[in-house]
């Protein structure tokens, strides 16, 4: 049975990829460290490495489809301060950007959360760092937060949202390096595959310990379809998350070893920017 875990945000075409190009000022979002994160997140942070996995891992088409995002489940039923936590990435040379959009009735708020979702190599002392971050990158010259590599568990409070607000997220592939293009169209991939420029699914979703976990595939056409190029967790509150989950919460063992049982490819892909 198909598990659309997290279907139809809003039918209007106005909710397409273009709206997220209007970013809130970087100063609006204070990137905080994992040491400042809520205690419940800190207590399970190591568990989240299960959702990153290895570069070029094999996920069957059935698994990918079963973990398709159901955007209607990201409409809040209760008021909450929404938080977004960086978990890890396997994106290699690509340095992606993560944006959000919050729609409440006719009001639309957009913003850039993380301008460079690379892992900071300086965080290598963090326990199991390599399992969160396969390909860390040094900061680019002249860049400051939010456009610099992140430590595992870095997070942002994106705002206090009322019940009825629908959240959406988009990945701007290799944006800090100018982006990737195909036939003149920039690679911007969101949760609603119908609105993606290649009309393909670029996100898979999990539910774990009252957090929603999203993993992005950042290549045109789905690339190697490992869906861990950028992985982040969302805190929308226990009551909202419980309403969003229509499947049993996976155990860490299932997350770590069940996916591994599908087969992992050790070879890392070579990535080439197409402009």
CSV table of N, CA and C in Angstrom, one decimal, residues 10-142:
chain,number,residue,atom,x,y,z
A,10,UNK,N,-1.6,23.1,-2.0
A,10,UNK,CA,-2.8,23.8,-2.5
A,10,UNK,C,-2.8,23.7,-4.0
A,11,UNK,N,-3.9,23.7,-4.6
A,11,UNK,CA,-4.0,23.4,-6.0
A,11,UNK,C,-3.5,24.6,-6.9
A,12,UNK,N,-3.5,25.7,-6.3
A,12,UNK,CA,-3.1,26.9,-7.1
A,12,UNK,C,-1.7,26.9,-7.7
A,13,UNK,N,-1.6,27.2,-8.9
A,13,UNK,CA,-0.2,27.3,-9.5
A,13,UNK,C,0.6,28.4,-8.9
A,14,UNK,N,0.0,29.3,-8.2
A,14,UNK,CA,0.8,30.4,-7.6
A,14,UNK,C,1.7,29.9,-6.5
A,15,UNK,N,1.6,28.6,-6.1
A,15,UNK,CA,2.5,28.1,-5.1
A,15,UNK,C,3.7,27.4,-5.7
A,16,UNK,N,4.0,27.8,-6.9
A,16,UNK,CA,5.1,27.2,-7.7
A,16,UNK,C,6.4,27.6,-7.1
A,17,UNK,N,7.5,27.2,-7.8
A,17,UNK,CA,8.9,27.4,-7.3
A,17,UNK,C,9.3,28.8,-7.3
A,18,UNK,N,8.7,29.7,-8.1
A,18,UNK,CA,9.1,31.1,-8.2
A,18,UNK,C,8.9,31.9,-6.9
A,19,UNK,N,7.9,31.6,-6.1
A,19,UNK,CA,7.7,32.4,-4.9
A,19,UNK,C,8.8,32.4,-3.9
A,20,UNK,N,9.6,31.3,-3.9
A,20,UNK,CA,10.6,31.2,-2.9
A,20,UNK,C,11.8,31.9,-3.2
A,21,UNK,N,11.8,32.6,-4.4
A,21,UNK,CA,13.0,33.4,-4.7
A,21,UNK,C,13.1,34.7,-3.9
A,22,UNK,N,12.0,35.0,-3.3
A,22,UNK,CA,12.0,36.2,-2.4
A,22,UNK,C,12.4,35.8,-1.0
A,23,UNK,N,13.6,36.0,-0.7
A,23,UNK,CA,14.1,35.5,0.6
A,23,UNK,C,14.1,36.6,1.6
A,24,UNK,N,13.7,36.2,2.9
A,24,UNK,CA,13.8,37.2,4.0
A,24,UNK,C,15.3,37.5,4.3
A,25,UNK,N,15.5,38.6,4.9
A,25,UNK,CA,16.9,39.0,5.2
A,25,UNK,C,17.6,37.9,6.0
A,26,UNK,N,18.9,37.6,5.7
A,26,UNK,CA,19.6,36.6,6.4
A,26,UNK,C,19.6,36.8,7.9
A,27,UNK,N,19.6,38.1,8.3
A,27,UNK,CA,19.6,38.4,9.8
A,27,UNK,C,18.3,38.0,10.5
A,28,UNK,N,17.3,37.7,9.7
A,28,UNK,CA,16.0,37.3,10.3
A,28,UNK,C,16.1,35.9,11.0
A,29,UNK,N,17.0,35.1,10.5
A,29,UNK,CA,17.1,33.8,11.0
A,29,UNK,C,18.5,33.5,11.7
A,30,UNK,N,18.5,33.4,13.0
A,30,UNK,CA,19.7,33.3,13.8
A,30,UNK,C,20.0,31.8,13.8
A,31,UNK,N,21.1,31.3,13.2
A,31,UNK,CA,21.5,29.9,13.2
A,31,UNK,C,22.1,29.6,14.5
A,32,UNK,N,21.5,28.7,15.2
A,32,UNK,CA,22.0,28.3,16.6
A,32,UNK,C,22.6,27.0,16.5
A,33,UNK,N,23.5,26.7,17.5
A,33,UNK,CA,24.2,25.5,17.6
A,33,UNK,C,23.4,24.3,18.2
A,34,UNK,N,23.8,23.1,18.0
A,34,UNK,CA,23.1,22.0,18.6
A,34,UNK,C,23.1,22.1,20.1
A,35,UNK,N,24.1,22.7,20.7
A,35,UNK,CA,24.2,22.9,22.2
A,35,UNK,C,23.0,23.8,22.7
A,36,UNK,N,22.5,24.6,21.8
A,36,UNK,CA,21.3,25.4,22.2
A,36,UNK,C,20.0,24.8,21.8
A,37,UNK,N,20.0,23.6,21.2
A,37,UNK,CA,18.8,23.0,20.7
A,37,UNK,C,18.0,22.5,21.9
A,38,UNK,N,16.7,22.3,21.7
A,38,UNK,CA,15.9,21.7,22.8
A,38,UNK,C,16.5,20.3,23.3
A,39,UNK,N,16.3,20.0,24.5
A,39,UNK,CA,16.9,18.8,25.1
A,39,UNK,C,16.4,17.5,24.4
A,40,UNK,N,15.2,17.5,24.0
A,40,UNK,CA,14.7,16.3,23.3
A,40,UNK,C,15.4,16.0,22.0
A,41,UNK,N,15.7,17.1,21.3
A,41,UNK,CA,16.5,17.0,20.1
A,41,UNK,C,17.9,16.5,20.3
A,42,UNK,N,18.6,17.1,21.3
A,42,UNK,CA,19.9,16.8,21.6
A,42,UNK,C,20.0,15.3,22.0
A,43,UNK,N,19.0,14.8,22.7
A,43,UNK,CA,19.0,13.4,23.2
A,43,UNK,C,18.9,12.4,22.1
A,44,UNK,N,18.4,12.8,21.0
A,44,UNK,CA,18.2,11.8,19.9
A,44,UNK,C,19.0,12.2,18.6
A,45,UNK,N,19.9,13.2,18.7
A,45,UNK,CA,20.6,13.7,17.6
A,45,UNK,C,21.4,12.5,16.9
A,46,UNK,N,22.0,11.7,17.6
A,46,UNK,CA,22.8,10.6,17.0
A,46,UNK,C,21.9,9.6,16.2
A,47,UNK,N,20.7,9.5,16.6
A,47,UNK,CA,19.8,8.6,15.9
A,47,UNK,C,19.5,9.1,14.4
A,48,UNK,N,19.6,10.4,14.2
A,48,UNK,CA,19.3,10.9,12.9
A,48,UNK,C,20.3,10.6,11.8
A,49,UNK,N,21.5,10.1,12.2
A,49,UNK,CA,22.4,9.7,11.2
A,49,UNK,C,21.9,8.5,10.3
A,50,UNK,N,20.9,7.8,10.9
A,50,UNK,CA,20.3,6.7,10.1
A,50,UNK,C,19.6,7.2,8.8
A,51,UNK,N,19.2,8.5,8.8
A,51,UNK,CA,18.4,9.0,7.7
A,51,UNK,C,19.3,9.7,6.7
A,52,UNK,N,20.6,9.7,7.0
A,52,UNK,CA,21.6,10.2,6.0
A,52,UNK,C,22.1,9.1,5.2
A,53,UNK,N,22.7,8.1,5.8
A,53,UNK,CA,23.2,6.9,5.1
A,53,UNK,C,24.4,7.2,4.3
A,54,UNK,N,24.6,6.4,3.3
A,54,UNK,CA,25.8,6.5,2.5
A,54,UNK,C,25.5,7.2,1.1
A,55,UNK,N,26.6,7.8,0.5
A,55,UNK,CA,26.5,8.3,-0.8
A,55,UNK,C,26.1,7.2,-1.8
A,56,UNK,N,25.2,7.6,-2.8
A,56,UNK,CA,24.8,6.7,-3.8
A,56,UNK,C,24.2,5.4,-3.3
A,57,UNK,N,23.6,5.4,-2.2
A,57,UNK,CA,22.9,4.2,-1.7
A,57,UNK,C,21.8,3.9,-2.7
A,58,UNK,N,21.4,2.6,-2.7
A,58,UNK,CA,20.3,2.2,-3.6
A,58,UNK,C,19.0,2.2,-2.8
A,59,UNK,N,18.0,2.9,-3.3
A,59,UNK,CA,16.7,2.9,-2.8
A,59,UNK,C,15.8,2.4,-3.9
A,60,UNK,N,15.0,1.4,-3.7
A,60,UNK,CA,14.1,0.8,-4.7
A,60,UNK,C,13.1,1.9,-5.1
A,61,UNK,N,12.6,1.8,-6.3
A,61,UNK,CA,11.5,2.7,-6.7
A,61,UNK,C,10.3,2.6,-5.8
A,62,UNK,N,10.0,1.4,-5.3
A,62,UNK,CA,8.9,1.2,-4.4
A,62,UNK,C,9.1,2.0,-3.1
A,63,UNK,N,10.4,1.9,-2.6
A,63,UNK,CA,10.7,2.6,-1.3
A,63,UNK,C,10.6,4.1,-1.5
A,64,UNK,N,11.1,4.6,-2.6
A,64,UNK,CA,11.0,6.0,-2.9
A,64,UNK,C,9.6,6.5,-3.0
A,65,UNK,N,8.8,5.8,-3.7
A,65,UNK,CA,7.4,6.2,-3.8
A,65,UNK,C,6.6,6.1,-2.5
A,66,UNK,N,7.0,5.1,-1.7
A,66,UNK,CA,6.3,4.9,-0.5
A,66,UNK,C,6.6,6.1,0.5
A,67,UNK,N,7.7,6.7,0.3
A,67,UNK,CA,8.1,7.8,1.2
A,67,UNK,C,7.9,9.2,0.6
A,68,UNK,N,7.0,9.2,-0.3
A,68,UNK,CA,6.7,10.5,-1.0
A,68,UNK,C,6.0,11.4,0.0
A,69,UNK,N,6.3,12.7,-0.1
A,69,UNK,CA,5.8,13.7,0.8
A,69,UNK,C,4.3,14.0,0.5
A,70,UNK,N,3.5,14.0,1.6
A,70,UNK,CA,2.1,14.4,1.5
A,70,UNK,C,2.0,15.8,2.1
A,71,UNK,N,2.0,16.8,1.2
A,71,UNK,CA,2.1,18.2,1.7
A,71,UNK,C,0.9,18.6,2.5
A,72,UNK,N,-0.2,18.0,2.3
A,72,UNK,CA,-1.4,18.4,3.1
A,72,UNK,C,-1.2,18.1,4.6
A,73,UNK,N,-0.3,17.2,4.9
A,73,UNK,CA,0.0,16.9,6.3
A,73,UNK,C,0.9,18.0,6.9
A,74,UNK,N,1.4,18.9,6.1
A,74,UNK,CA,2.2,20.0,6.7
A,74,UNK,C,1.4,21.2,6.9
A,75,UNK,N,0.1,21.1,6.9
A,75,UNK,CA,-0.7,22.2,7.4
A,75,UNK,C,-1.0,22.1,8.9
A,76,UNK,N,-0.5,23.0,9.6
A,76,UNK,CA,-0.6,22.9,11.1
A,76,UNK,C,-2.0,22.9,11.6
A,77,UNK,N,-2.2,22.1,12.5
A,77,UNK,CA,-3.5,22.0,13.2
A,77,UNK,C,-3.5,22.8,14.5
A,78,UNK,N,-2.3,23.1,15.0
A,78,UNK,CA,-2.2,23.9,16.2
A,78,UNK,C,-1.0,24.9,16.0
A,79,UNK,N,-1.1,26.1,16.7
A,79,UNK,CA,-0.1,27.1,16.7
A,79,UNK,C,1.2,26.5,17.2
A,80,UNK,N,2.3,26.9,16.5
A,80,UNK,CA,3.6,26.4,17.0
A,80,UNK,C,4.8,27.2,16.4
A,81,UNK,N,5.9,27.3,17.2
A,81,UNK,CA,7.1,27.9,16.7
A,81,UNK,C,7.8,26.8,16.0
A,82,UNK,N,8.0,26.9,14.7
A,82,UNK,CA,8.6,25.9,13.8
A,82,UNK,C,10.1,26.0,13.8
A,83,UNK,N,10.8,24.9,13.9
A,83,UNK,CA,12.2,24.8,14.0
A,83,UNK,C,12.7,23.9,12.9
A,84,UNK,N,13.8,24.2,12.3
A,84,UNK,CA,14.4,23.4,11.2
A,84,UNK,C,15.9,23.1,11.6
A,85,UNK,N,16.2,21.8,11.6
A,85,UNK,CA,17.5,21.3,12.1
A,85,UNK,C,18.3,20.7,11.0
A,86,UNK,N,19.5,21.1,10.7
A,86,UNK,CA,20.4,20.5,9.7
A,86,UNK,C,20.9,19.2,10.3
A,87,UNK,N,20.7,18.1,9.5
A,87,UNK,CA,21.2,16.8,10.0
A,87,UNK,C,22.5,16.4,9.3
A,88,UNK,N,22.5,16.5,8.0
A,88,UNK,CA,23.7,16.0,7.3
A,88,UNK,C,23.5,16.1,5.8
A,89,UNK,N,24.6,15.6,5.1
A,89,UNK,CA,24.5,15.7,3.6
A,89,UNK,C,25.6,14.8,3.0
A,90,UNK,N,25.3,14.4,1.7
A,90,UNK,CA,26.3,13.6,0.9
A,90,UNK,C,26.5,14.3,-0.4
A,91,UNK,N,26.3,15.6,-0.5
A,91,UNK,CA,26.2,16.2,-1.8
A,91,UNK,C,27.5,16.5,-2.5
A,92,UNK,N,28.6,16.2,-1.9
A,92,UNK,CA,29.9,16.3,-2.6
A,92,UNK,C,30.2,17.8,-3.0
A,93,UNK,N,30.5,18.0,-4.3
A,93,UNK,CA,30.8,19.3,-4.7
A,93,UNK,C,29.7,20.3,-4.8
A,94,UNK,N,28.5,19.8,-4.7
A,94,UNK,CA,27.3,20.7,-4.7
A,94,UNK,C,27.1,21.3,-3.3
A,95,UNK,N,26.8,22.6,-3.4
A,95,UNK,CA,26.5,23.3,-2.1
A,95,UNK,C,25.2,23.9,-2.2
A,96,UNK,N,24.2,23.2,-1.6
A,96,UNK,CA,22.8,23.6,-1.8
A,96,UNK,C,22.3,24.6,-0.9
A,97,UNK,N,21.2,25.2,-1.2
A,97,UNK,CA,20.5,26.2,-0.4
A,97,UNK,C,19.1,25.7,0.0
A,98,UNK,N,18.7,25.9,1.2
A,98,UNK,CA,17.4,25.4,1.7
A,98,UNK,C,16.5,26.6,2.0
A,99,UNK,N,15.3,26.7,1.4
A,99,UNK,CA,14.4,27.8,1.6
A,99,UNK,C,13.1,27.2,2.2
A,100,UNK,N,12.2,28.1,2.7
A,100,UNK,CA,10.9,27.6,3.2
A,100,UNK,C,9.9,28.6,2.7
A,101,UNK,N,8.6,28.2,2.7
A,101,UNK,CA,7.5,29.0,2.5
A,101,UNK,C,6.4,28.7,3.4
A,102,UNK,N,5.8,29.6,4.0
A,102,UNK,CA,4.6,29.4,4.9
A,102,UNK,C,3.4,30.2,4.4
A,103,UNK,N,2.3,29.5,4.2
A,103,UNK,CA,1.1,30.1,3.6
A,103,UNK,C,0.0,30.0,4.6
A,104,UNK,N,-0.5,31.2,4.9
A,104,UNK,CA,-1.6,31.3,5.9
A,104,UNK,C,-2.7,32.1,5.2
A,105,UNK,N,-3.7,31.4,4.6
A,105,UNK,CA,-4.7,32.1,3.9
A,105,UNK,C,-4.1,32.8,2.7
A,106,UNK,N,-4.2,34.1,2.5
A,106,UNK,CA,-3.7,34.8,1.4
A,106,UNK,C,-2.3,35.3,1.7
A,107,UNK,N,-1.8,35.1,2.9
A,107,UNK,CA,-0.5,35.6,3.3
A,107,UNK,C,0.6,34.5,3.1
A,108,UNK,N,1.7,35.0,2.4
A,108,UNK,CA,2.8,34.1,2.1
A,108,UNK,C,4.1,34.6,2.7
A,109,UNK,N,4.7,33.9,3.5
A,109,UNK,CA,6.0,34.3,4.0
A,109,UNK,C,7.1,33.3,3.5
A,110,UNK,N,8.2,33.9,3.0
A,110,UNK,CA,9.3,33.0,2.4
A,110,UNK,C,10.6,33.4,3.0
A,111,UNK,N,11.6,32.6,3.0
A,111,UNK,CA,12.9,32.9,3.5
A,111,UNK,C,13.9,31.8,3.2
A,112,UNK,N,15.2,32.3,3.3
A,112,UNK,CA,16.3,31.4,3.1
A,112,UNK,C,16.7,30.9,4.5
A,113,UNK,N,16.7,29.6,4.7
A,113,UNK,CA,17.1,29.1,6.0
A,113,UNK,C,18.6,28.9,6.1
A,114,UNK,N,19.1,28.0,5.2
A,114,UNK,CA,20.6,27.8,5.1
A,114,UNK,C,21.0,28.0,3.7
A,115,UNK,N,22.0,28.9,3.5
A,115,UNK,CA,22.5,29.2,2.2
A,115,UNK,C,23.5,28.3,1.7
A,116,UNK,N,24.1,27.5,2.5
A,116,UNK,CA,25.1,26.5,2.1
A,116,UNK,C,25.0,25.3,3.0
A,117,UNK,N,24.3,24.2,2.5
A,117,UNK,CA,24.0,23.1,3.3
A,117,UNK,C,25.2,22.1,3.3
A,118,UNK,N,26.4,22.5,3.1
A,118,UNK,CA,27.6,21.7,3.2
A,118,UNK,C,27.8,21.5,4.7
A,119,UNK,N,28.5,20.4,5.0
A,119,UNK,CA,29.0,20.1,6.4
A,119,UNK,C,30.3,20.8,6.6
A,120,UNK,N,30.5,21.4,7.7
A,120,UNK,CA,31.7,22.0,8.1
A,120,UNK,C,32.8,21.0,8.5
A,121,UNK,N,33.9,20.9,7.8
A,121,UNK,CA,34.9,19.9,8.2
A,121,UNK,C,35.5,20.2,9.6
A,122,UNK,N,35.3,21.4,10.1
A,122,UNK,CA,35.8,21.7,11.4
A,122,UNK,C,35.0,21.0,12.5
A,123,UNK,N,33.9,20.4,12.2
A,123,UNK,CA,33.0,19.7,13.1
A,123,UNK,C,33.4,18.3,13.2
A,124,UNK,N,34.5,17.9,12.7
A,124,UNK,CA,34.8,16.4,12.6
A,124,UNK,C,35.0,15.7,13.9
A,125,UNK,N,35.2,16.5,15.0
A,125,UNK,CA,35.3,15.9,16.3
A,125,UNK,C,33.9,15.4,16.8
A,126,UNK,N,32.9,15.7,16.2
A,126,UNK,CA,31.5,15.3,16.6
A,126,UNK,C,31.4,13.8,16.4
A,127,UNK,N,30.9,13.1,17.4
A,127,UNK,CA,30.7,11.7,17.3
A,127,UNK,C,30.0,11.2,16.1
A,128,UNK,N,30.6,10.2,15.3
A,128,UNK,CA,30.0,9.7,14.1
A,128,UNK,C,29.8,10.7,13.0
A,129,UNK,N,30.7,11.7,13.0
A,129,UNK,CA,30.6,12.8,12.0
A,129,UNK,C,30.5,12.2,10.6
A,130,UNK,N,31.4,11.2,10.3
A,130,UNK,CA,31.4,10.7,8.9
A,130,UNK,C,30.1,10.1,8.5
A,131,UNK,N,29.3,9.7,9.4
A,131,UNK,CA,28.0,9.1,9.1
A,131,UNK,C,26.9,10.1,8.9
A,132,UNK,N,27.2,11.3,9.3
A,132,UNK,CA,26.3,12.4,9.0
A,132,UNK,C,26.8,13.2,7.8
A,133,UNK,N,28.1,13.2,7.6
A,133,UNK,CA,28.7,14.1,6.6
A,133,UNK,C,29.7,13.4,5.8
A,134,UNK,N,29.3,12.9,4.6
A,134,UNK,CA,30.2,12.2,3.8
A,134,UNK,C,31.2,13.0,3.1
A,135,UNK,N,30.8,14.3,2.8
A,135,UNK,CA,31.7,15.1,1.9
A,135,UNK,C,31.7,16.6,2.4
A,136,UNK,N,32.3,16.8,3.6
A,136,UNK,CA,32.3,18.2,4.1
A,136,UNK,C,33.1,19.2,3.2
A,137,UNK,N,32.8,20.5,3.3
A,137,UNK,CA,33.4,21.5,2.5
A,137,UNK,C,33.8,22.7,3.4
A,138,UNK,N,35.0,23.2,3.0
A,138,UNK,CA,35.4,24.5,3.7
A,138,UNK,C,34.6,25.6,3.2
A,139,UNK,N,34.5,26.6,4.1
A,139,UNK,CA,33.8,27.8,3.7
A,139,UNK,C,34.3,28.5,2.5
A,140,UNK,N,33.5,29.1,1.7
A,140,UNK,CA,33.9,29.9,0.5
A,140,UNK,C,34.4,31.3,1.0
A,141,UNK,N,35.3,31.8,0.3
A,141,UNK,CA,35.9,33.1,0.7
A,141,UNK,C,34.8,34.2,0.8
A,142,UNK,N,34.8,35.0,1.9
A,142,UNK,CA,33.9,36.1,2.0
A,142,UNK,C,32.5,35.7,2.4
